GROMACS .gro file of C-alpha atoms in nm:
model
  375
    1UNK     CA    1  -1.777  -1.382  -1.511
    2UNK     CA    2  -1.976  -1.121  -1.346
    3UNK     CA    3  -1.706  -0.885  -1.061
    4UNK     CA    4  -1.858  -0.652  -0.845
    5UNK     CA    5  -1.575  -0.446  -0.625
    6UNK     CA    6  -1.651  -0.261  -0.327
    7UNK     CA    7  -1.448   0.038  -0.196
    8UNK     CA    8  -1.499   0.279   0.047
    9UNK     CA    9  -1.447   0.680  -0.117
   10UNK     CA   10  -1.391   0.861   0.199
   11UNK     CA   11  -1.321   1.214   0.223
   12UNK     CA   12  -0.990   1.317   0.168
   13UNK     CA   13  -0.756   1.583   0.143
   14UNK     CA   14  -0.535   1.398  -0.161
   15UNK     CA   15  -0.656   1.410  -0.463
   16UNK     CA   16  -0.645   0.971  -0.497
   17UNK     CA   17  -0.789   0.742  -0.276
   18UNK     CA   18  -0.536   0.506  -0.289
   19UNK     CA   19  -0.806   0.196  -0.227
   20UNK     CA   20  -0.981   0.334  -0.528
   21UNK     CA   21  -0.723   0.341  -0.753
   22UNK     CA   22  -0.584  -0.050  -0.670
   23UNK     CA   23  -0.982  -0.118  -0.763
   24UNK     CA   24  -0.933   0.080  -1.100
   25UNK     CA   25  -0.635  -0.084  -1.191
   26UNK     CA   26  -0.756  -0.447  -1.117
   27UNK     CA   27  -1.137  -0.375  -1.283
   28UNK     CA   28  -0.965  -0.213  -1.577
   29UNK     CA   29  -0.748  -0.529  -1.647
   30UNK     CA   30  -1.073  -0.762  -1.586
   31UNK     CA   31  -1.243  -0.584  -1.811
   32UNK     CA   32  -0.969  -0.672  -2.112
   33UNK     CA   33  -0.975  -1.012  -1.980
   34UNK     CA   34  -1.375  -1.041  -2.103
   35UNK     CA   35  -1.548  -1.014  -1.755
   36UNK     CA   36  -1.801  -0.815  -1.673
   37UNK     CA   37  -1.711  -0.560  -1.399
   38UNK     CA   38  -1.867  -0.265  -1.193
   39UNK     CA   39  -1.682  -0.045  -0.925
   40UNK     CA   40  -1.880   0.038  -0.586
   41UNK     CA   41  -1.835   0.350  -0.470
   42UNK     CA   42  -1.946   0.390  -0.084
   43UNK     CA   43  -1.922   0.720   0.120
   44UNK     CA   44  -1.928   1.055   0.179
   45UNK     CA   45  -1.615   1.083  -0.085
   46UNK     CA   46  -1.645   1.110  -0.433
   47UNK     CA   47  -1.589   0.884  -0.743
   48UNK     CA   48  -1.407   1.149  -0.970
   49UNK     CA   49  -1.102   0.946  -1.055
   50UNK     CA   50  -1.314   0.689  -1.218
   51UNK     CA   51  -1.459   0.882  -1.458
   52UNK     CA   52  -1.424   0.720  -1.825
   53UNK     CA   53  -1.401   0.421  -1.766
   54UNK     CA   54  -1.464   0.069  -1.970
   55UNK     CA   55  -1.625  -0.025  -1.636
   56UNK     CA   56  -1.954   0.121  -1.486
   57UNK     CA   57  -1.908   0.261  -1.154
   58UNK     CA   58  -2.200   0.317  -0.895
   59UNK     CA   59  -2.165   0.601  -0.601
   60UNK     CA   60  -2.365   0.525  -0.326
   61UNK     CA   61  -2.338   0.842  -0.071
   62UNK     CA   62  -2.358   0.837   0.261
   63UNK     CA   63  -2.322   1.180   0.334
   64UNK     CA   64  -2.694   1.255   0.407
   65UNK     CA   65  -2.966   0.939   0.505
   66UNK     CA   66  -2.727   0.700   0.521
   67UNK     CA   67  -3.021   0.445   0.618
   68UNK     CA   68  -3.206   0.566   0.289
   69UNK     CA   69  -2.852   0.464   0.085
   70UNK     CA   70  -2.834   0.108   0.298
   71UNK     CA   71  -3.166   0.049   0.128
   72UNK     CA   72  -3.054   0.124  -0.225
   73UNK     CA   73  -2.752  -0.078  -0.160
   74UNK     CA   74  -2.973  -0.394   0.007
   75UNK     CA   75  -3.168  -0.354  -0.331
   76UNK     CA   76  -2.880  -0.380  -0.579
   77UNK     CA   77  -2.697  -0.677  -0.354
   78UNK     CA   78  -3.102  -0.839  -0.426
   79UNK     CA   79  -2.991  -0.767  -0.788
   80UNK     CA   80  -2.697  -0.941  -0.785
   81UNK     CA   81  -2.687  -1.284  -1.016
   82UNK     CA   82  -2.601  -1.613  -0.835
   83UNK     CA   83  -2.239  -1.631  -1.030
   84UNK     CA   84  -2.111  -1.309  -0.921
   85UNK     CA   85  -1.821  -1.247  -0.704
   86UNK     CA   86  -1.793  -0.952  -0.513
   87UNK     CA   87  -1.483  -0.816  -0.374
   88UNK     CA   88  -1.447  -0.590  -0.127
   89UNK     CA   89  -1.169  -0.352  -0.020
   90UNK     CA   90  -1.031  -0.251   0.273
   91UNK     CA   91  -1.141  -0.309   0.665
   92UNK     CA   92  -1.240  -0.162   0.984
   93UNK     CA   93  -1.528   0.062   0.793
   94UNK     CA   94  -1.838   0.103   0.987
   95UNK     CA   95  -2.031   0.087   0.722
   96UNK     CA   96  -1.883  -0.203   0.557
   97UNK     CA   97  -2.120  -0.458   0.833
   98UNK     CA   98  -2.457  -0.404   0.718
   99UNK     CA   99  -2.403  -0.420   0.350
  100UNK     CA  100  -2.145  -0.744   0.425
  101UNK     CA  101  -2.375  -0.900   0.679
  102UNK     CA  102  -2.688  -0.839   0.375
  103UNK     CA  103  -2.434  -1.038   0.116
  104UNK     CA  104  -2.414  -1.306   0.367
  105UNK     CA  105  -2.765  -1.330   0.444
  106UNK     CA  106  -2.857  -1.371   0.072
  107UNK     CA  107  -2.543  -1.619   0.001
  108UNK     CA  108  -2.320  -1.339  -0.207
  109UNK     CA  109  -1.982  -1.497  -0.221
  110UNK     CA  110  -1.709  -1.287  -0.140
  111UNK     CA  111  -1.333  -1.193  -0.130
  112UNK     CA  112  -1.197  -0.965   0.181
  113UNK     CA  113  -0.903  -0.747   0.057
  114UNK     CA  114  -0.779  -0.572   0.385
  115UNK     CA  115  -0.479  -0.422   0.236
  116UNK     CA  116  -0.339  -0.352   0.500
  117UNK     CA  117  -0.635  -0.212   0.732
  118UNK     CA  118  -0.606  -0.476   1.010
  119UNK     CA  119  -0.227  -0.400   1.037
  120UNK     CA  120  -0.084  -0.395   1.419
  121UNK     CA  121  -0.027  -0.046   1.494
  122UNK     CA  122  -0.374   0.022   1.396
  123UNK     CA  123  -0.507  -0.258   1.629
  124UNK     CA  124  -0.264  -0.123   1.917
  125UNK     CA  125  -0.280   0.206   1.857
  126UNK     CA  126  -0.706   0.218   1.808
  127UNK     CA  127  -0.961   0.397   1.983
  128UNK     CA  128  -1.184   0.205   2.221
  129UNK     CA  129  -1.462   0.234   1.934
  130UNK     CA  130  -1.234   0.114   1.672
  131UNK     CA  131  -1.091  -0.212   1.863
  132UNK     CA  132  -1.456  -0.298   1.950
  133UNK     CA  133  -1.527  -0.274   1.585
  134UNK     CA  134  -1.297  -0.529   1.489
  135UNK     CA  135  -1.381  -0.753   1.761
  136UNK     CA  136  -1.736  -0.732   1.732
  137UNK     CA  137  -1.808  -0.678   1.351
  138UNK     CA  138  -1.476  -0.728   1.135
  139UNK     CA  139  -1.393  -1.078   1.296
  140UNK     CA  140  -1.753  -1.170   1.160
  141UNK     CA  141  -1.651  -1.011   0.792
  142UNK     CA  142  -1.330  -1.246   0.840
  143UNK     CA  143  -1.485  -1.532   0.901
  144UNK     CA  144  -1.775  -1.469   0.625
  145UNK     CA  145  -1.534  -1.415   0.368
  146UNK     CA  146  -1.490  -1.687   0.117
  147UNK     CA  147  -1.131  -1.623   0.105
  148UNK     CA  148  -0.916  -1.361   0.202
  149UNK     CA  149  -0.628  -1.161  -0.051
  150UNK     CA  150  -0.318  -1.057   0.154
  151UNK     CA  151  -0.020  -0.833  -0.057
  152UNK     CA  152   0.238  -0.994   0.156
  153UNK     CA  153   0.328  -1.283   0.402
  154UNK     CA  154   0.364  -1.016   0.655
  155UNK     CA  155   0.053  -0.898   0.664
  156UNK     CA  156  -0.147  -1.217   0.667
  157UNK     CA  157   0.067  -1.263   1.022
  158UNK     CA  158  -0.031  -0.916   1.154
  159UNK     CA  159  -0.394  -1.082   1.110
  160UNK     CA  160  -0.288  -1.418   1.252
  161UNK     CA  161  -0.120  -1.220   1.567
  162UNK     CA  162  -0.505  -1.058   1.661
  163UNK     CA  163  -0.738  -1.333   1.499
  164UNK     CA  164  -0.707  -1.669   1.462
  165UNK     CA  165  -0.852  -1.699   1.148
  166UNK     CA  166  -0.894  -2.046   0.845
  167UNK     CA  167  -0.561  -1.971   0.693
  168UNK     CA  168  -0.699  -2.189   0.402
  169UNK     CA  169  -0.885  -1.969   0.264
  170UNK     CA  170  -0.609  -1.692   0.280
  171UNK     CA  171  -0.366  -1.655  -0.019
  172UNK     CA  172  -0.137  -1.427  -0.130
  173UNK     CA  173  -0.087  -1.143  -0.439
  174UNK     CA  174   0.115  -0.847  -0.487
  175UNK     CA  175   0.038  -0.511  -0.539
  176UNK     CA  176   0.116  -0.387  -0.908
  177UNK     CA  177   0.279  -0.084  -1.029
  178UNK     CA  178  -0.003   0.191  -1.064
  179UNK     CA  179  -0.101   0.265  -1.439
  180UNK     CA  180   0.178   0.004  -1.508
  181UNK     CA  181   0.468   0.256  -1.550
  182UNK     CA  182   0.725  -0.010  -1.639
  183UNK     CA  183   0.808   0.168  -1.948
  184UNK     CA  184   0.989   0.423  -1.766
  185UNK     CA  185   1.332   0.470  -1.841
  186UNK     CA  186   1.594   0.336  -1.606
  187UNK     CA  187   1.802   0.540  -1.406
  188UNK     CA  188   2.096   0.661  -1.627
  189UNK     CA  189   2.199   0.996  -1.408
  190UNK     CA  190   2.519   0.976  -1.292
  191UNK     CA  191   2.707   1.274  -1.002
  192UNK     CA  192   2.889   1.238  -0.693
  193UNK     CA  193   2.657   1.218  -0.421
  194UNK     CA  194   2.517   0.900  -0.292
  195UNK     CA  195   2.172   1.016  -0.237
  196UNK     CA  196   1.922   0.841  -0.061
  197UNK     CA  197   1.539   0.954  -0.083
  198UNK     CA  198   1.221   0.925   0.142
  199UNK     CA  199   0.930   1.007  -0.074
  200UNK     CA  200   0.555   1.035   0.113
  201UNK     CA  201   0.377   1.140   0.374
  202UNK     CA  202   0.567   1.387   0.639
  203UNK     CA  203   0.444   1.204   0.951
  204UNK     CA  204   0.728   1.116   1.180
  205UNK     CA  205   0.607   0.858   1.385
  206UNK     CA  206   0.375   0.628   1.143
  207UNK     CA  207   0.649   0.714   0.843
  208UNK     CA  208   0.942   0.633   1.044
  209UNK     CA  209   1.112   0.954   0.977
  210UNK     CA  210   1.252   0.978   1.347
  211UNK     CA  211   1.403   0.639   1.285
  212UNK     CA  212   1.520   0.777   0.918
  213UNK     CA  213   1.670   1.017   1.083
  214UNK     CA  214   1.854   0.927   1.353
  215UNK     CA  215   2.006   0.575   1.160
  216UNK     CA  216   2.133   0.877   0.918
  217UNK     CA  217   2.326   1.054   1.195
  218UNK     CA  218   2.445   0.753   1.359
  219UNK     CA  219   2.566   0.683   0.978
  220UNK     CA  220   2.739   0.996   0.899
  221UNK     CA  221   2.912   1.002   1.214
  222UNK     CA  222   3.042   0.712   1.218
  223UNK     CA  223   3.143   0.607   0.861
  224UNK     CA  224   3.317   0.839   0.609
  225UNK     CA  225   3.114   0.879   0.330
  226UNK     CA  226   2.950   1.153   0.041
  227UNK     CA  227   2.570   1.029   0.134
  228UNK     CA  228   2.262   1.276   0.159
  229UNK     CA  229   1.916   1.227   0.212
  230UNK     CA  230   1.665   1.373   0.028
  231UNK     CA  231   1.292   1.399   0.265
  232UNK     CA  232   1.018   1.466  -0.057
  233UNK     CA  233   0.627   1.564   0.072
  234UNK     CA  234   0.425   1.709   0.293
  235UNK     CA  235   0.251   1.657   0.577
  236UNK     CA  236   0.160   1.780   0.966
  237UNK     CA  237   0.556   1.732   1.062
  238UNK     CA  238   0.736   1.911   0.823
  239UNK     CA  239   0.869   2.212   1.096
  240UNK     CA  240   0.910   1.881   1.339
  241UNK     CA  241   1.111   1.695   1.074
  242UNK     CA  242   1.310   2.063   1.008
  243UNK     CA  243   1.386   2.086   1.393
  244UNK     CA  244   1.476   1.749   1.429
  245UNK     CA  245   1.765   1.811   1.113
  246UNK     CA  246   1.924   2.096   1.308
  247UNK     CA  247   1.959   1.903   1.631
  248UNK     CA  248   2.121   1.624   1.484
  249UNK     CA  249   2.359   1.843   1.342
  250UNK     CA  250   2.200   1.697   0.992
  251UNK     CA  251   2.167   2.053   0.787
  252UNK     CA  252   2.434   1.986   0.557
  253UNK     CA  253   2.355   1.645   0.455
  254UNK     CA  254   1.955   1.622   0.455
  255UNK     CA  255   1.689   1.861   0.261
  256UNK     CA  256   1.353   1.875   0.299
  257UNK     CA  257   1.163   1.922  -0.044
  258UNK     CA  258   0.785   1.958  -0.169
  259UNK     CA  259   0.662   1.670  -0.319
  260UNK     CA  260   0.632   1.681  -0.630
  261UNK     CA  261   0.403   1.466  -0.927
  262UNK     CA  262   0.383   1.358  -1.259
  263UNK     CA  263   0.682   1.399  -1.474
  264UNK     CA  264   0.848   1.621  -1.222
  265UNK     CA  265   0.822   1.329  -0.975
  266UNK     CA  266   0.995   1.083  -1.200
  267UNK     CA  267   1.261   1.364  -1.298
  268UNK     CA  268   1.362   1.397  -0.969
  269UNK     CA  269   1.341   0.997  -0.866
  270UNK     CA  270   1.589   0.934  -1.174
  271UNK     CA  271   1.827   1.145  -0.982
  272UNK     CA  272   1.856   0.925  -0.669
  273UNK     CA  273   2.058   0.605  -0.536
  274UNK     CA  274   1.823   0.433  -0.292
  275UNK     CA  275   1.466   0.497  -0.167
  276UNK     CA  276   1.422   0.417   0.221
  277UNK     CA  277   1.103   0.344   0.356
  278UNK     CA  278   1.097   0.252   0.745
  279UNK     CA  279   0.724   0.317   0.798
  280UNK     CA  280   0.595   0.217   1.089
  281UNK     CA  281   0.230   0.186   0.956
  282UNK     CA  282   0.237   0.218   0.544
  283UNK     CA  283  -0.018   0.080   0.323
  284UNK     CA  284   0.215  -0.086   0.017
  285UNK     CA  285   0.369   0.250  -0.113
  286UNK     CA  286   0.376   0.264  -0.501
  287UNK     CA  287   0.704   0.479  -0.515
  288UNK     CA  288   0.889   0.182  -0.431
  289UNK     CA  289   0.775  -0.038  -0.709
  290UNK     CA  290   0.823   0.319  -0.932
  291UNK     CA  291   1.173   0.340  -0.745
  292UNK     CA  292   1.257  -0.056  -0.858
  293UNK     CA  293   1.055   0.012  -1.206
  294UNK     CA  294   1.374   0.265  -1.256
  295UNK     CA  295   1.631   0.047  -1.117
  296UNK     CA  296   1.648   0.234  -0.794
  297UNK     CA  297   1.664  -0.031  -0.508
  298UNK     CA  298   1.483   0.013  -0.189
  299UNK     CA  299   1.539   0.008   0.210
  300UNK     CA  300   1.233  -0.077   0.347
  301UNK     CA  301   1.042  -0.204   0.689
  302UNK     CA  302   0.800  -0.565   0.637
  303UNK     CA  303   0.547  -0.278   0.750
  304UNK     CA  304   0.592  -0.129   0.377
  305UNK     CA  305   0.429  -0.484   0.259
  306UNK     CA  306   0.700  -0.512   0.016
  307UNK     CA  307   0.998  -0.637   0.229
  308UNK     CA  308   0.949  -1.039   0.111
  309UNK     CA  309   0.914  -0.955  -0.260
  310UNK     CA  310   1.217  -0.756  -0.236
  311UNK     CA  311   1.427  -0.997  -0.046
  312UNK     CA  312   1.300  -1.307  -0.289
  313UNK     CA  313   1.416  -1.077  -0.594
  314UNK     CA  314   1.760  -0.986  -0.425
  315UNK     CA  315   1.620  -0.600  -0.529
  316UNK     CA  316   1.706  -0.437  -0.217
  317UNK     CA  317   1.732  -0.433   0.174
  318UNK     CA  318   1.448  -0.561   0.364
  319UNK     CA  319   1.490  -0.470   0.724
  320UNK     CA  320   1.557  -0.757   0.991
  321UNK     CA  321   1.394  -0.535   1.241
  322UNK     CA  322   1.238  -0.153   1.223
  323UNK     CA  323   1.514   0.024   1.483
  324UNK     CA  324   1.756   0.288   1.439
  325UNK     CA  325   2.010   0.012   1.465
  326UNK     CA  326   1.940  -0.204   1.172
  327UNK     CA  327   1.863   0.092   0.937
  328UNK     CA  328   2.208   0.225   1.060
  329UNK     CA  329   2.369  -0.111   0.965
  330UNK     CA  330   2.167  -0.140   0.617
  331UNK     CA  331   2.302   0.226   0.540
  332UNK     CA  332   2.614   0.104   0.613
  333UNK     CA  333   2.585  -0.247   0.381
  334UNK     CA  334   2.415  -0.074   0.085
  335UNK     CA  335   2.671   0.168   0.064
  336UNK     CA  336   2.961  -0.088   0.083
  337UNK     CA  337   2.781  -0.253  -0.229
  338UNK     CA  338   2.753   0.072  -0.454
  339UNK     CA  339   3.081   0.037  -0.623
  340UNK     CA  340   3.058  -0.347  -0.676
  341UNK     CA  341   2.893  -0.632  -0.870
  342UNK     CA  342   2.608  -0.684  -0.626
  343UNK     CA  343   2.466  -0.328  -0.679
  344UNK     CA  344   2.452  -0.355  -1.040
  345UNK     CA  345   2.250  -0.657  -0.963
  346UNK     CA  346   2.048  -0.549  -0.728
  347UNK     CA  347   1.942  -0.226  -0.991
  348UNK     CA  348   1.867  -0.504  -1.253
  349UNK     CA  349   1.688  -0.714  -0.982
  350UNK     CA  350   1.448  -0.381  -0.847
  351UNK     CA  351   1.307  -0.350  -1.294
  352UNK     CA  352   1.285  -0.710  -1.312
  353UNK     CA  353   1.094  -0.756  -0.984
  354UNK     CA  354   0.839  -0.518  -1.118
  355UNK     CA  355   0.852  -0.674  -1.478
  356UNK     CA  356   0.782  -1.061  -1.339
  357UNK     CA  357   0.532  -1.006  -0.977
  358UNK     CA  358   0.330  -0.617  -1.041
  359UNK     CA  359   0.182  -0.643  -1.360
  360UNK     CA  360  -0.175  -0.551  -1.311
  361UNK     CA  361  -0.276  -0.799  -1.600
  362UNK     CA  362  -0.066  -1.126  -1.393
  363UNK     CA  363  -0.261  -1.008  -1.081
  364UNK     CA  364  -0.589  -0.917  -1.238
  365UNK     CA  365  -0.572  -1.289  -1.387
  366UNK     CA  366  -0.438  -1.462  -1.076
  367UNK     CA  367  -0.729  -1.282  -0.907
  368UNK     CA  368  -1.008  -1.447  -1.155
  369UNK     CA  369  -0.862  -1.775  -1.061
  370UNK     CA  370  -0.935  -1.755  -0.722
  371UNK     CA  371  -1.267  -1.619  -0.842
  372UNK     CA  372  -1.306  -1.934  -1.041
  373UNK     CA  373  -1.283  -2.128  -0.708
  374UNK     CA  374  -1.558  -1.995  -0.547
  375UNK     CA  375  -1.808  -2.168  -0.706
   0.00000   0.00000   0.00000
């Protein structure tokens, strides 16, 4: 089988484009399978993390005559042999339509990966421009689509709520764990804390971190206990997130830290309880299957995309609703559990989650057969 993905490589300031990397993981597991695969590379980004691969990727810029790229694109989609399936990645890209609309025109099957992109605070949230876009172009790439991949029952829903869309043709698979780091060592580390972590992006209002942070006062003051919070990254809120700490009274018990990569990232992950993750707007974040890939359990919001797998696997606390409340009452309930039977099962749950559902091989197979039914 011949498997063409299509990604968008937009400029950015981090160093991995996280879109580009799920397309690495799944064409590099394709690839082992037998199939023939190539990565698409579209925009004024760069391709740089795909160098050396067992897959040829294409860059098609855009950052100068975008109508001269079009054509180049138009030309290899004319290329393109009848049994190939292309999959593309991502949504609400402007210059996504004319390349999808050419597929359509010359009957190129295809499957529509949104991961995430047509998510409800982005639709509520959108410019003018950007809500017209979905109406008027993305609702045509729905409906075009030969099927559609969600990572969670959650997200399909978010679509449902804005589109009314053939929810036969919809099915859903996982995200894996990136470079399938299940080999990492379980968390062994033992000291007196209870620490809880937030690892990502230091934006308070798509992150959750005022909601993090206030369900963490609310739980300190009211419940006797030896919890702290950890806040790892950066971001545009840091000195926000630092005010924030001292008005809530909060300096003793939270600390802001750099984040940190590599090794150093994993050293300082095999030091903590619980990750929490009450995003309001996340796109499937990778240090919670890391986090479970260690044992650590998670807290997270059904925004995170993760929430069902979690609950099914018993390997954490899935949020009933994104509020201070509920994340106050989850602190509470996961640290009632620490010192008994269900936490040790919950730890053994979060590795064997990881082990049985985000294998990139089980979902770079389970992809081919939908492939398979294409045709």
């Amino acid at each position: 089988m011949e498997i063409i993905h299509i990604v968008f490589a937009r400029k950015a300031k981090e160093q991995i484009n996280h879109l580009v990397d799920i397309a690495n993981q799944l064409a590099t597991e394709q690839i082992k399978l037998g199939h023939t695969v190539q990565i698409w590379g579209i925009g004024s980004g760069t391709l740089d993390q795909l160098q050396h691969k067992p897959y040829q990727a294409i860059f098609f810029s855009t950052s100068l005559f975008m109508w001269n790229t079009l054509d180049k694109i138009k030309k290899a989609i004319q290329s393109i042999k009848p049994s190939t399936i292309v999959h593309i990645h991502g949504g609400i890209i402007p210059i996504f339509y004319p390349i999808i609309f050419h597929l359509h025109k010359n009957n190129c099957p295809y499957i529509l990966s949104p991961h995430g992109r047509y998510n409800s605070y982005t639709l509520k949230t959108a410019s003018y421009l950007k809500r017209r876009h979905f109406e008027n172009f993305d609702t045509n790439i729905i409906n075009w689509a030969s099927a559609i991949h969600f990572i969670s029952e959650f997200e399909r829903k978010e679509l449902l709520n804005h589109y009314p869309f053939d929810l036969q043709k919809s099915y859903i698979i996982p995200n894996g764990l990136i470079d399938n780091n299940i080999n990492i060592a379980p968390k062994i580390m033992k000291h007196d804390e209870i620490i809880y972590c937030f690892y990502g992006e230091l934006n308070m209002n798509r992150m959750g971190i005022d909601i993090l942070l206030n369900a963490f006062s609310k739980f300190k003051k009211t419940n006797t206990n030896n919890a702290v919070l950890w806040i790892m990254g950066n971001g545009k809120d840091r000195n926000n997130i630092l005010k924030s700490i001292k008005k809530l009274g909060l300096h003793k018990y939270v600390f802001v830290k750099p984040m940190v990569y590599g090794a150093l990232k994993f050293e300082q992950l095999s030091k903590i309880d619980i990750m929490v993750r009450p995003s309001r707007l996340d796109y499937s974040p990778f240090v919670v299957l890391e986090s479970a890939s260690m044992s650590i359990p998670s807290i997270v919001s059904y925004e995170t995309y993760f929430a069902e797998l979690i609950k099914t696997a018993n390997a954490g606390y899935p949020l009933k609703e994104n509020s201070v409340e509920a994340l106050t009452q989850t602190f509470i309930e996961s640290m009632n559990d620490i010192d008994t039977v269900q936490w040790n099962r919950k730890k053994m749950n979060a590795r064997q989650m990881v082990i049985d559902h985000c294998s990139w091989n089980k979902i770079a197979r389970e992809q081919v057969e939908v492939y398979k039914t294409i045709f």
